[in-house]
Amino acid sequence: PELSEEPPAEMVKMTKSKTFQAYLPNCHRTYSCIHCRAHLANHDELISKASVQSFFFFFSMQSFQGSQGRAYLFNSVVNVGCGPAEERVLLTGLHAVADIYCENCKTTLGWKYEHAFESSQKYKEGKFIIELAHMIKDNGWE
């Protein structure tokens, strides 16, 4: 297929038929959406494997319980849309986060850290959490 634009990085190739979908190279270990197999991240972008227990956030003076389960923290992701940021109290303190979803199938995958209010958590800003329940390993995993 003809390229619709110059790739923003060596590893990402945009196609004209699906401009929302980036394809990561087959030579790298990647993570994909378990629901539709759209590429989400290159293994080289993995920062750490995190255990995400229950997290709570407060909105309009009410407390809500969020998802549970293990998740990975990534420097960057592809084929992901971002909702509006909101403040949530997570296990590691108050953060401004935005839910992220698969651009292909619209499944909520995790969140993006927009702002960390505690100095020890600043390294998370601009990073992405994807829950393991929503991704699968592709390309070169043994």
Tab-separated table of C-alpha atoms in Angstrom:
chain	number	residue	atom	x	y	z
A	1	PRO	CA	0.000	0.000	0.000
A	2	GLU	CA	1.014	3.586	-0.641
A	3	LEU	CA	2.280	5.532	2.368
A	4	SER	CA	-0.054	8.322	3.456
A	5	GLU	CA	2.692	10.275	5.219
A	6	GLU	CA	6.301	10.018	6.275
A	7	PRO	CA	6.682	7.669	9.262
A	8	PRO	CA	7.219	9.629	12.507
A	9	ALA	CA	9.840	7.080	13.579
A	10	GLU	CA	11.692	4.217	11.930
A	11	MET	CA	9.496	1.619	13.593
A	12	VAL	CA	6.077	3.019	12.591
A	13	LYS	CA	4.567	2.754	9.127
A	14	MET	CA	1.223	4.366	8.304
A	15	THR	CA	-0.923	2.929	5.520
A	16	LYS	CA	-3.423	4.737	3.345
A	17	SER	CA	-6.199	2.167	3.762
A	18	LYS	CA	-6.270	2.485	7.557
A	19	THR	CA	-4.726	5.789	8.505
A	20	PHE	CA	-5.510	5.209	12.171
A	21	GLN	CA	-3.452	2.042	12.346
A	22	ALA	CA	0.321	1.914	12.653
A	23	TYR	CA	2.179	-1.311	12.014
A	24	LEU	CA	5.243	-2.154	14.059
A	25	PRO	CA	7.982	-4.108	12.256
A	26	ASN	CA	7.758	-7.896	12.233
A	27	CYS	CA	11.384	-8.167	13.333
A	28	HIS	CA	10.598	-6.801	16.829
A	29	ARG	CA	8.691	-8.355	19.708
A	30	THR	CA	5.441	-6.452	20.003
A	31	TYR	CA	2.280	-6.275	22.077
A	32	SER	CA	-1.112	-6.213	20.351
A	33	CYS	CA	-4.734	-5.696	21.368
A	34	ILE	CA	-6.103	-9.078	22.409
A	35	HIS	CA	-9.529	-8.161	21.027
A	36	CYS	CA	-8.610	-7.071	17.469
A	37	ARG	CA	-4.809	-7.686	17.174
A	38	ALA	CA	-3.957	-4.045	16.386
A	39	HIS	CA	-0.345	-3.330	17.323
A	40	LEU	CA	0.008	-1.402	20.585
A	41	ALA	CA	3.685	-1.255	21.565
A	42	ASN	CA	7.173	-2.440	20.787
A	43	HIS	CA	8.838	-4.435	23.582
A	44	ASP	CA	11.688	-1.895	23.568
A	45	GLU	CA	9.196	0.706	24.881
A	46	LEU	CA	8.402	-1.358	28.001
A	47	ILE	CA	9.524	0.437	31.162
A	48	SER	CA	8.367	-1.982	33.811
A	49	LYS	CA	5.937	-4.687	34.673
A	50	ALA	CA	3.634	-3.308	37.346
A	51	SER	CA	1.067	-4.949	39.534
A	52	VAL	CA	-2.029	-2.832	39.410
A	53	GLN	CA	-4.202	-3.735	42.380
A	54	SER	CA	-7.552	-2.057	42.870
A	55	PHE	CA	-7.312	1.669	42.342
A	56	PHE	CA	-9.768	4.269	43.499
A	57	PHE	CA	-10.546	7.704	42.235
A	58	PHE	CA	-12.859	10.439	43.374
A	59	PHE	CA	-15.174	12.364	41.107
A	60	SER	CA	-17.991	14.640	42.252
A	61	MET	CA	-17.413	13.602	45.865
A	62	GLN	CA	-18.083	9.923	45.080
A	63	SER	CA	-15.674	7.013	45.258
A	64	PHE	CA	-15.468	4.508	42.421
A	65	GLN	CA	-13.510	1.278	42.185
A	66	GLY	CA	-11.565	0.822	38.965
A	67	SER	CA	-10.165	-2.272	37.246
A	68	GLN	CA	-7.909	-4.903	38.804
A	69	GLY	CA	-5.023	-6.866	37.426
A	70	ARG	CA	-1.447	-6.726	36.246
A	71	ALA	CA	-0.321	-4.077	33.786
A	72	TYR	CA	2.787	-2.861	31.969
A	73	LEU	CA	4.138	0.686	31.832
A	74	PHE	CA	5.271	1.871	28.364
A	75	ASN	CA	7.160	4.937	27.127
A	76	SER	CA	5.079	5.083	23.951
A	77	VAL	CA	2.223	3.261	22.258
A	78	VAL	CA	0.553	3.250	18.828
A	79	ASN	CA	-3.053	2.839	17.664
A	80	VAL	CA	-4.318	4.239	20.937
A	81	GLY	CA	-6.787	7.051	21.544
A	82	CYS	CA	-6.912	9.135	24.684
A	83	GLY	CA	-9.933	10.342	26.633
A	84	PRO	CA	-10.102	13.459	28.807
A	85	ALA	CA	-7.782	13.727	31.802
A	86	GLU	CA	-9.215	13.489	35.296
A	87	GLU	CA	-7.714	13.355	38.750
A	88	ARG	CA	-7.631	9.925	40.389
A	89	VAL	CA	-6.206	8.726	43.652
A	90	LEU	CA	-4.224	5.597	42.760
A	91	LEU	CA	-2.220	3.384	45.092
A	92	THR	CA	0.795	5.624	44.475
A	93	GLY	CA	-1.038	8.885	45.142
A	94	LEU	CA	-2.965	11.546	43.276
A	95	HIS	CA	-2.486	11.625	39.493
A	96	ALA	CA	-4.179	13.245	36.514
A	97	VAL	CA	-4.800	10.372	34.118
A	98	ALA	CA	-6.667	9.857	30.865
A	99	ASP	CA	-8.183	6.529	29.872
A	100	ILE	CA	-6.705	5.083	26.689
A	101	TYR	CA	-8.511	2.882	24.205
A	102	CYS	CA	-7.716	0.847	21.106
A	103	GLU	CA	-8.358	3.029	18.035
A	104	ASN	CA	-9.450	-0.043	16.090
A	105	CYS	CA	-11.965	-1.779	18.399
A	106	LYS	CA	-12.487	1.022	20.983
A	107	THR	CA	-11.737	-1.252	23.980
A	108	THR	CA	-10.430	0.608	27.031
A	109	LEU	CA	-6.870	-0.649	27.578
A	110	GLY	CA	-5.559	1.358	30.529
A	111	TRP	CA	-4.544	4.979	31.003
A	112	LYS	CA	-1.985	7.671	30.299
A	113	TYR	CA	-0.330	9.557	33.147
A	114	GLU	CA	-0.816	13.242	32.345
A	115	HIS	CA	0.413	14.639	35.679
A	116	ALA	CA	1.772	13.236	38.927
A	117	PHE	CA	1.251	15.395	42.003
A	118	GLU	CA	3.965	13.693	44.077
A	119	SER	CA	7.593	14.304	43.102
A	120	SER	CA	8.507	10.609	43.434
A	121	GLN	CA	5.941	9.769	40.739
A	122	LYS	CA	6.953	12.393	38.137
A	123	TYR	CA	8.743	9.758	36.009
A	124	LYS	CA	5.312	8.401	35.024
A	125	GLU	CA	4.193	11.600	33.317
A	126	GLY	CA	3.525	11.035	29.623
A	127	LYS	CA	3.764	7.240	30.058
A	128	PHE	CA	1.085	4.631	29.364
A	129	ILE	CA	-0.340	1.743	31.413
A	130	ILE	CA	-1.852	-1.161	29.473
A	131	GLU	CA	-3.484	-3.982	31.401
A	132	LEU	CA	-2.333	-7.488	30.493
A	133	ALA	CA	-5.949	-8.593	30.160
A	134	HIS	CA	-6.162	-6.463	26.992
A	135	MET	CA	-2.945	-7.339	25.178
A	136	ILE	CA	-1.184	-10.277	23.624
A	137	LYS	CA	2.466	-10.836	22.698
A	138	ASP	CA	3.235	-10.976	18.967
A	139	ASN	CA	6.322	-11.473	16.743
A	140	GLY	CA	9.323	-13.356	18.013
A	141	TRP	CA	8.238	-14.398	21.504
A	142	GLU	CA	9.439	-17.888	22.409
